[in-house]
């Protein structure tokens, strides 16, 4: 299948492809999404084939506005309605009881569905033109770093999908925050672009995300996507605290022939690295991390050294992604 490049100004063609059951990647503010008509089970099946995604990892359904939420979800709690009003469009995904006609492929047979309204004019216009809810995981091969540019989408999915809407790089660069609204109190299943601090100033009862769960634990059942390998470049990822690196750590790093560094502080041993990217804050770090992983792979890196950041604001989601990408 030839993959069409589609300009952000020419969304009619992209919407037609979606309506006819094809897959189209499109920009959002978090990462690029790989879209299919969420109400068409055959179209949704194609997402799992194109990405090589395990069938037990459910998808997020994207809507053009919050009024459409009842097309896929029911019995919406008052608190969920308030969160939608406050944070949609935006990087917040709500897990809600699902409507019967949402295909099982979308929800991995759960009786809940994850939904959000993206804060991106191209994504919103595309969903509106398609006229159907759009199921869309990140537009990368499963396990790889998420795609934050259309070029990254092409790298992973060329000839496997019908179209790519070519927009600018994703501004946030990390996925949405997933909150389970079916539990009392609601709780964060995945940290993401909307911080717990922002949500807490509005709904203090939301339970923060608690670290990587063990296999077989209750949280895995609630958010099955958490158990899969994720975000990994081919190079080994090492998460370091520069302040506590010992001389033997430096010896370890110097053993890699093509090591790359990303962080907020310039490393003292910068000669040990082929490239060094010092970001001005955690937001910039978050927006660049997945592209940095991919560039490192293109340069045949054998190691990417990532400075750890304080776990506040976007730092919680960034550290979650770094830990999951880490081989150490
Ligand atoms: P991705 O689309 O790859 O960013 O992943 C979607 C995330 O949302 C995964 O972590 C899923 O486990 C989570 N998710 C999607 N649907 C549900 C659901 N119905 N219940 C709980 N978590 C969900
Ligand atoms: Mg993903």
Coordinates of C-alpha atoms and ligand atoms in Angstrom, one line a residue:
X1 CA 0.0 0.0 0.0
X2 CA 1.3 3.4 -1.0
X3 CA 1.2 5.9 1.9
X4 CA -0.2 9.3 0.8
X5 CA 1.4 12.5 2.2
X6 CA -1.5 14.8 2.9
X7 CA -1.2 18.6 3.7
X8 CA -2.8 19.9 6.9
X9 CA -4.8 22.2 4.6
X10 CA -6.2 19.2 2.6
X11 CA -8.1 17.2 5.2
X12 CA -11.1 16.3 3.0
X13 CA -9.0 13.5 1.4
X14 CA -7.8 12.3 4.9
X15 CA -11.4 12.3 6.2
X16 CA -12.5 10.2 3.2
X17 CA -9.9 7.6 3.8
X18 CA -10.9 7.3 7.5
X19 CA -14.6 7.0 6.5
X20 CA -13.7 4.3 4.0
X21 CA -12.1 2.2 6.8
X22 CA -8.4 3.1 6.1
X23 CA -5.7 4.3 8.6
X24 CA -4.5 7.9 8.6
X25 CA -1.8 9.3 10.9
X26 CA -2.4 12.9 12.0
X27 CA -0.8 15.5 14.3
X28 CA -2.0 16.2 17.8
X29 CA -0.5 18.3 20.6
X30 CA 0.8 15.2 22.5
X31 CA 2.2 12.9 19.8
X32 CA 1.2 11.9 16.2
X33 CA -1.9 9.6 16.3
X34 CA -2.7 6.6 14.0
X35 CA -6.4 7.0 13.4
X36 CA -9.2 4.7 12.4
X37 CA -13.0 4.9 12.5
X38 CA -13.6 3.8 16.1
X39 CA -17.0 2.3 15.3
X40 CA -15.7 0.1 12.5
X41 CA -14.1 -3.0 14.0
X42 CA -12.3 -4.0 10.7
X43 CA -10.7 -0.6 10.5
X44 CA -9.6 -0.8 14.1
X45 CA -8.1 -4.2 13.5
X46 CA -5.8 -2.6 10.9
X47 CA -4.3 -0.4 13.7
X48 CA -3.1 -3.5 15.6
X49 CA -1.6 -5.0 12.4
X50 CA 0.1 -1.9 11.2
X51 CA 1.7 -1.2 14.6
X52 CA 2.3 -4.8 15.7
X53 CA 0.3 -3.8 18.8
X54 CA -0.8 -6.5 21.3
X55 CA -4.6 -6.9 21.1
X56 CA -4.9 -6.5 24.9
X57 CA -3.7 -2.9 24.8
X58 CA -6.9 -0.7 24.4
X59 CA -7.0 2.5 22.3
X60 CA -8.0 6.0 23.1
X61 CA -11.0 7.4 21.2
X62 CA -10.6 10.9 19.9
X63 CA -13.6 13.3 19.6
X64 CA -14.0 16.7 18.0
X65 CA -15.9 18.1 21.0
X66 CA -17.1 17.1 24.5
X67 CA -20.7 17.0 23.4
X68 CA -19.9 13.8 21.4
X69 CA -18.7 11.9 24.4
X70 CA -22.1 10.1 24.7
X71 CA -21.5 8.4 21.3
X72 CA -19.0 6.2 22.9
X73 CA -19.5 6.5 26.7
X74 CA -22.5 6.4 29.1
X75 CA -23.3 7.2 32.8
X76 CA -20.8 10.0 32.8
X77 CA -20.1 11.1 36.4
X78 CA -20.5 14.8 37.3
X79 CA -16.8 15.0 38.1
X80 CA -15.9 13.7 34.7
X81 CA -18.2 16.4 33.1
X82 CA -16.4 19.0 35.2
X83 CA -13.0 17.8 34.1
X84 CA -14.0 17.8 30.5
X85 CA -15.2 21.3 30.8
X86 CA -12.0 22.5 32.4
X87 CA -9.4 20.5 30.5
X88 CA -10.8 19.7 27.1
X89 CA -9.5 20.2 24.5
X90 CA -6.2 19.0 26.0
X91 CA -3.9 16.2 27.0
X92 CA -6.4 14.5 29.4
X93 CA -7.9 11.1 28.6
X94 CA -10.9 9.9 30.7
X95 CA -11.8 6.3 31.2
X96 CA -15.6 6.0 31.3
X97 CA -18.2 3.2 31.1
X98 CA -18.6 2.3 27.4
X99 CA -21.5 2.3 25.0
X100 CA -22.4 -1.2 23.8
X101 CA -21.7 -0.5 20.1
X102 CA -18.1 0.5 20.6
X103 CA -16.2 -2.5 19.2
X104 CA -14.3 -4.8 21.6
X105 CA -11.1 -4.3 19.7
X106 CA -11.1 -0.6 20.8
X107 CA -11.4 -1.4 24.5
X108 CA -9.6 -4.8 24.6
X109 CA -12.9 -6.3 25.8
X110 CA -13.1 -4.0 28.9
X111 CA -16.5 -2.5 29.8
X112 CA -14.9 1.0 29.8
X113 CA -13.6 3.3 27.0
X114 CA -10.8 5.9 27.1
X115 CA -11.7 9.2 25.4
X116 CA -10.3 12.7 24.8
X117 CA -10.6 15.8 22.7
X118 CA -7.2 16.8 21.4
X119 CA -6.0 20.5 21.5
X120 CA -4.9 20.7 17.9
X121 CA -6.8 22.5 15.1
X122 CA -5.8 20.0 12.4
X123 CA -6.8 17.0 14.5
X124 CA -10.1 18.6 15.5
X125 CA -11.0 19.5 11.9
X126 CA -10.1 16.0 10.6
X127 CA -12.3 14.3 13.3
X128 CA -15.1 16.7 12.5
X129 CA -14.8 16.1 8.7
X130 CA -14.7 12.3 9.2
X131 CA -17.9 12.6 11.3
X132 CA -17.1 9.6 13.4
X133 CA -15.1 9.0 16.7
X134 CA -11.5 8.2 15.8
X135 CA -9.5 5.5 17.7
X136 CA -5.9 6.6 17.7
X137 CA -2.8 5.2 19.5
X138 CA 0.6 6.8 18.9
X139 CA 1.6 6.5 15.2
X140 CA 4.8 4.3 15.7
X141 CA 5.6 0.6 15.6
X142 CA 4.7 -1.0 19.0
X143 CA 7.5 -0.7 21.5
X144 CA 9.4 2.1 19.6
X145 CA 9.6 5.7 20.8
X146 CA 6.4 7.5 20.1
X147 CA 6.3 9.5 16.8
X148 CA 6.4 13.3 17.4
X149 CA 7.0 14.3 13.8
X150 CA 5.4 13.1 10.5
X151 CA 8.9 11.9 9.4
X152 CA 9.0 9.6 12.4
X153 CA 5.6 8.2 11.4
X154 CA 6.9 7.6 7.9
X155 CA 10.0 5.9 9.3
X156 CA 7.8 3.3 11.2
X157 CA 4.7 3.0 9.1
X158 CA 5.5 3.8 5.4
X159 CA 3.5 1.5 3.1
X160 CA 1.6 0.1 6.1
X161 CA -1.1 2.9 6.3
X162 CA -3.1 4.9 3.8
X163 CA -2.1 8.4 4.7
X164 CA 0.0 10.7 6.8
X165 CA -1.3 14.3 7.5
X166 CA 2.0 16.2 7.5
X167 CA 1.9 18.9 10.2
X168 CA 4.5 20.5 12.5
X169 CA 6.2 18.5 15.3
X170 CA 4.0 17.8 18.3
X171 CA 4.3 20.6 20.8
X172 CA 4.0 18.6 24.1
X173 CA 5.9 15.5 22.8
X174 CA 4.5 13.1 25.5
X175 CA 1.2 11.3 25.6
X176 CA -2.0 12.3 27.4
X177 CA -2.6 11.8 31.1
X178 CA -5.1 8.9 31.6
X179 CA -7.5 9.1 34.5
X180 CA -9.9 6.3 35.5
X181 CA -13.2 8.0 36.3
X182 CA -14.9 4.7 37.1
X183 CA -13.1 4.4 40.4
X184 CA -13.9 6.5 43.5
X185 CA -11.9 8.6 43.9
X186 CA -10.7 8.9 40.3
X187 CA -7.1 7.9 39.8
X188 CA -4.3 8.5 37.3
X189 CA -3.5 5.3 35.3
X190 CA -0.8 6.9 33.2
X191 CA 1.0 10.2 33.9
X192 CA 1.1 12.5 30.8
X193 CA 0.9 16.0 29.4
X194 CA -1.5 17.3 32.0
X195 CA 0.1 17.4 35.4
X196 CA -1.4 16.1 38.7
X197 CA -0.8 19.6 40.2
X198 CA -3.0 21.2 37.6
X199 CA -5.7 18.6 38.1
X200 CA -5.4 18.8 41.9
X201 CA -6.0 22.6 41.9
X202 CA -9.4 21.7 40.4
X203 CA -10.2 18.2 41.8
X204 CA -8.1 17.5 45.0
X205 CA -9.4 13.9 45.4
X206 CA -7.7 12.5 42.2
X207 CA -5.2 9.8 43.2
X208 CA -1.8 10.3 41.7
X209 CA -0.1 7.7 39.5
X210 CA 1.7 5.1 41.5
X211 CA 4.9 3.6 40.1
X212 CA 5.3 0.8 37.6
X213 CA 3.0 -2.0 38.8
X214 CA 4.2 -5.6 39.0
X215 CA 2.8 -8.2 36.6
X216 CA -0.5 -9.6 37.7
X217 CA -1.3 -6.6 39.9
X218 CA -4.7 -4.9 40.0
X219 CA -3.4 -1.8 38.2
X220 CA -2.4 -3.8 35.2
X221 CA -5.9 -5.1 34.9
X222 CA -7.2 -1.5 35.0
X223 CA -4.8 -0.2 32.4
X224 CA -3.5 -3.1 30.3
X225 CA -1.2 -0.9 28.2
X226 CA 1.1 -0.4 31.1
X227 CA 2.5 -3.9 31.0
X228 CA 4.0 -3.7 27.5
X229 CA 7.5 -2.8 26.5
X230 CA 7.4 0.9 25.4
X231 CA 9.3 3.8 24.0
X232 CA 12.6 2.0 23.5
X233 CA 15.2 3.1 21.0
X234 CA 17.6 0.4 19.7
X235 CA 20.4 2.0 21.8
X236 CA 20.5 1.2 25.5
X237 CA 19.0 3.9 27.6
X238 CA 20.6 4.8 30.9
X239 CA 18.9 7.3 33.3
X240 CA 21.5 9.1 35.5
X241 CA 21.7 11.6 38.3
X242 CA 24.7 13.6 37.3
X243 CA 25.3 14.7 40.9
X244 CA 25.7 11.2 42.1
X245 CA 27.7 9.7 39.2
X246 CA 30.9 7.9 40.5
X247 CA 34.2 7.5 38.6
X248 CA 33.2 3.9 37.9
X249 CA 30.0 5.1 36.2
X250 CA 32.1 7.3 33.9
X251 CA 34.2 4.3 33.1
X252 CA 31.1 2.4 32.2
X253 CA 29.9 5.2 30.0
X254 CA 33.2 5.5 28.2
X255 CA 32.9 1.8 27.3
X256 CA 30.1 2.6 24.8
X257 CA 31.5 3.7 21.4
X258 CA 28.6 5.9 20.4
X259 CA 27.0 7.4 23.5
X260 CA 24.6 10.4 23.3
X261 CA 23.5 12.6 26.1
X262 CA 20.2 14.6 26.8
X263 CA 19.4 16.5 30.0
X264 CA 19.1 19.8 31.7
X265 CA 22.7 20.1 32.9
X266 CA 25.8 20.0 30.7
X267 CA 27.7 16.8 31.5
X268 CA 31.3 17.3 32.9
X269 CA 32.6 14.5 30.7
X270 CA 31.0 15.9 27.5
X271 CA 33.9 14.4 25.4
X272 CA 32.5 11.0 26.2
X273 CA 29.4 11.7 24.1
X274 CA 28.9 12.0 20.3
X275 CA 26.0 14.4 20.7
X276 CA 25.0 16.5 23.8
X277 CA 21.5 18.1 24.0
X278 CA 21.0 20.4 27.0
X279 CA 17.4 21.5 27.3
X280 CA 16.4 24.7 29.0
X281 CA 13.6 23.1 31.1
X282 CA 11.7 19.9 31.6
X283 CA 9.0 20.9 29.1
X284 CA 11.6 21.2 26.3
X285 CA 13.2 17.9 27.4
X286 CA 9.8 16.2 27.3
X287 CA 9.1 17.6 23.8
X288 CA 12.4 16.4 22.4
X289 CA 13.0 13.1 24.1
X290 CA 11.4 10.8 21.6
X291 CA 12.9 12.5 18.6
X292 CA 16.3 12.4 20.4
X293 CA 15.9 8.6 20.8
X294 CA 15.2 8.2 17.1
X295 CA 18.0 10.5 15.9
X296 CA 20.4 8.5 18.2
X297 CA 19.2 5.3 16.4
X298 CA 19.9 6.9 13.0
X299 CA 23.4 7.7 14.2
X300 CA 23.8 4.1 15.3
X301 CA 24.1 5.0 18.9
X302 CA 24.8 2.2 21.3
X303 CA 23.8 4.2 24.4
X304 CA 21.6 7.2 25.3
X305 CA 22.4 8.7 28.7
X306 CA 19.4 10.7 30.1
X307 CA 19.6 13.0 33.1
X308 CA 16.9 12.4 35.6
X309 CA 14.6 15.3 36.5
X310 CA 12.6 16.2 39.6
X311 CA 9.2 14.5 39.6
X312 CA 7.0 17.5 39.6
X313 CA 4.8 18.9 36.8
X314 CA 5.7 17.3 33.4
X315 CA 8.7 15.7 35.2
X316 CA 6.5 12.9 36.4
X317 CA 5.5 11.8 32.9
X318 CA 9.0 12.4 31.6
X319 CA 10.6 10.2 34.3
X320 CA 7.9 7.5 33.6
X321 CA 8.9 7.4 29.9
X322 CA 12.6 7.4 30.7
X323 CA 12.3 4.5 33.1
X324 CA 10.2 2.4 30.7
X325 CA 12.7 3.1 27.9
X326 CA 15.6 2.2 30.1
X327 CA 17.4 -1.1 29.6
X328 CA 19.3 -0.8 32.9
Ligands
LIG1 P1 -1.5 4.7 23.7 O1 -2.7 4.9 22.8 O2 -0.5 3.8 23.2 O3 -1.0 6.0 24.1 O4 -2.1 4.0 25.0 C1 -3.3 4.2 25.5 C2 -3.3 4.1 27.0 O5 -4.6 4.2 27.5 C3 -2.8 2.7 27.5 O6 -1.9 2.9 28.6 C4 -4.0 2.0 27.9 O7 -3.8 1.0 28.8 C5 -4.9 3.1 28.4 N1 -6.3 2.8 28.1 C6 -7.0 2.8 27.0 N2 -8.3 2.4 27.2 C7 -8.4 2.1 28.5 C8 -9.4 1.6 29.3 N3 -10.6 1.3 28.8 N4 -9.2 1.4 30.6 C9 -8.0 1.7 31.1 N5 -6.9 2.1 30.4 C10 -7.1 2.3 29.1
LIG2 MG1 1.9 4.4 22.3

